[in-house]
GROMACS .gro file of C-alpha atoms in nm:
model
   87
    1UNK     CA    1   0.000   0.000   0.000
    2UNK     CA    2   0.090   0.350  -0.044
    3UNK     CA    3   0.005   0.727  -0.156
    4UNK     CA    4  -0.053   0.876  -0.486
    5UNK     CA    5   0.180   1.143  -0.481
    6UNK     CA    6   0.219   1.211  -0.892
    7UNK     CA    7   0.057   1.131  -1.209
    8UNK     CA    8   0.161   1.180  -1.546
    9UNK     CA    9  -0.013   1.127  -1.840
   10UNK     CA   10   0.045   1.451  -2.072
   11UNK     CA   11   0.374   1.257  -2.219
   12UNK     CA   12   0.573   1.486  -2.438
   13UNK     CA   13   0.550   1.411  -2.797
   14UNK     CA   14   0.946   1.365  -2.835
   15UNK     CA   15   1.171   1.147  -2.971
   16UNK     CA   16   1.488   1.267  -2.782
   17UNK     CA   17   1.585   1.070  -2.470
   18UNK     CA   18   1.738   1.372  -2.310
   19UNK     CA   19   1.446   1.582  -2.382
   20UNK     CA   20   1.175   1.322  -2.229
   21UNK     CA   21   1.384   1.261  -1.927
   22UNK     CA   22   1.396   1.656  -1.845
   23UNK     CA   23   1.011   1.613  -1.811
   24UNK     CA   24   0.989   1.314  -1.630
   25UNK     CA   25   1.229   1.539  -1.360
   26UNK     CA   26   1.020   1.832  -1.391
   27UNK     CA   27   0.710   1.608  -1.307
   28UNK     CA   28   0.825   1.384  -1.035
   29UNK     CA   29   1.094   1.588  -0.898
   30UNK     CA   30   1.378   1.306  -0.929
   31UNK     CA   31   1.581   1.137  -1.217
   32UNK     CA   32   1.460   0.916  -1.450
   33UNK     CA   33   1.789   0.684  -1.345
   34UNK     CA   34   1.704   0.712  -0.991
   35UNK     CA   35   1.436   0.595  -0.975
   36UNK     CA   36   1.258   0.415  -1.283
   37UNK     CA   37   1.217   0.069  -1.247
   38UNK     CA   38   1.462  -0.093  -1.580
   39UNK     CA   39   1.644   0.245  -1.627
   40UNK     CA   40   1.977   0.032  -1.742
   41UNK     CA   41   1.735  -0.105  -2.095
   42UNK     CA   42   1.749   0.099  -2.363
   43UNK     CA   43   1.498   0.413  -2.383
   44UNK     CA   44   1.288   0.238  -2.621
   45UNK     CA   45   1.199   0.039  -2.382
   46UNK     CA   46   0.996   0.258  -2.224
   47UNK     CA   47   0.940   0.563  -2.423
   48UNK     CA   48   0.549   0.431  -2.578
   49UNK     CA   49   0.427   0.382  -2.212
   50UNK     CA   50   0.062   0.592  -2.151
   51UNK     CA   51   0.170   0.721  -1.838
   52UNK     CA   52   0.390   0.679  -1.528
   53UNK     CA   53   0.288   0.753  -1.143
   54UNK     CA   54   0.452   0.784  -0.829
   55UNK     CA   55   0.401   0.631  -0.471
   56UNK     CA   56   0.494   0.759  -0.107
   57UNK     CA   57   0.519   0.604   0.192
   58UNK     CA   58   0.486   0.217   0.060
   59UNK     CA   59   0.420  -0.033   0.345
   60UNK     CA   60   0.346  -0.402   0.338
   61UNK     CA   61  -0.064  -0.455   0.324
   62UNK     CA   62  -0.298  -0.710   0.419
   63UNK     CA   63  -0.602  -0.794   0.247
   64UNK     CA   64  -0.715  -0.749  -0.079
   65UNK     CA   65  -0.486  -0.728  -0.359
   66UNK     CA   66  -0.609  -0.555  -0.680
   67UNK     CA   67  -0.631  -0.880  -0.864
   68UNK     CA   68  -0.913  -1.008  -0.563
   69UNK     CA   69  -1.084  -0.690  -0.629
   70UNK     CA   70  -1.312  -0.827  -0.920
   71UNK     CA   71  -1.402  -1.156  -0.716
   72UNK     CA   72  -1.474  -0.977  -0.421
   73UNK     CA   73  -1.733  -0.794  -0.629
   74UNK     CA   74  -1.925  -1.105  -0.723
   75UNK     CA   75  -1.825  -1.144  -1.102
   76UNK     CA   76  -1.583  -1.331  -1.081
   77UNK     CA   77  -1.381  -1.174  -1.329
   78UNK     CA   78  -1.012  -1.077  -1.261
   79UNK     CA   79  -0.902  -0.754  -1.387
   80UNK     CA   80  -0.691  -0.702  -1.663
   81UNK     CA   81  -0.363  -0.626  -1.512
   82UNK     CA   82  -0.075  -0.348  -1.665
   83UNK     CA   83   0.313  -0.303  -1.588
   84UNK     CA   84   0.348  -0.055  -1.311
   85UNK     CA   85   0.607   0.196  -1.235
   86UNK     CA   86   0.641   0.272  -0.835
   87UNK     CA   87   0.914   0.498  -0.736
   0.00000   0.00000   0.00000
């Protein structure tokens, strides 16, 4: 579990690593080699992603995980699960 602390969706429209990485510091405040999760791949790794997001305070939980979510609902269906970046 943790906190939403920042979002980003608006992704620049840029091919330059240098140039994208300036705006990933700009939103979350720290360096894309700090802290992104597979920083040592290449940038085209990455670079068609829809959006990255960042977490404070991350603890161990107990419970529900997302992927019980659905079931605990009643459907039955598990949700369709995506990479996520924490940093």
């Amino acid at each position: 579990m943790g906190n939403l602390k920042a979002v980003w969706t608006d992704l620049p429209d840029v091919d330059e690593e240098i140039t994208f990485k300036k705006e990933f510091h700009r939103c979350f405040g720290c360096g894309w080699d700090k802290v992104m999760l597979g920083a040592e791949k290449p940038f085209d790794h990455h670079r068609y992603w829809d959006g990255y997001f960042a977490v404070a305070s991350v603890a161990p939980g107990q419970g529900l995980t997302v992927l019980d979510v659905a079931v605990a609902g009643g459907d039955g269906i598990k949700p369709v699960c995506y990479n996520v970046i924490v940093t």
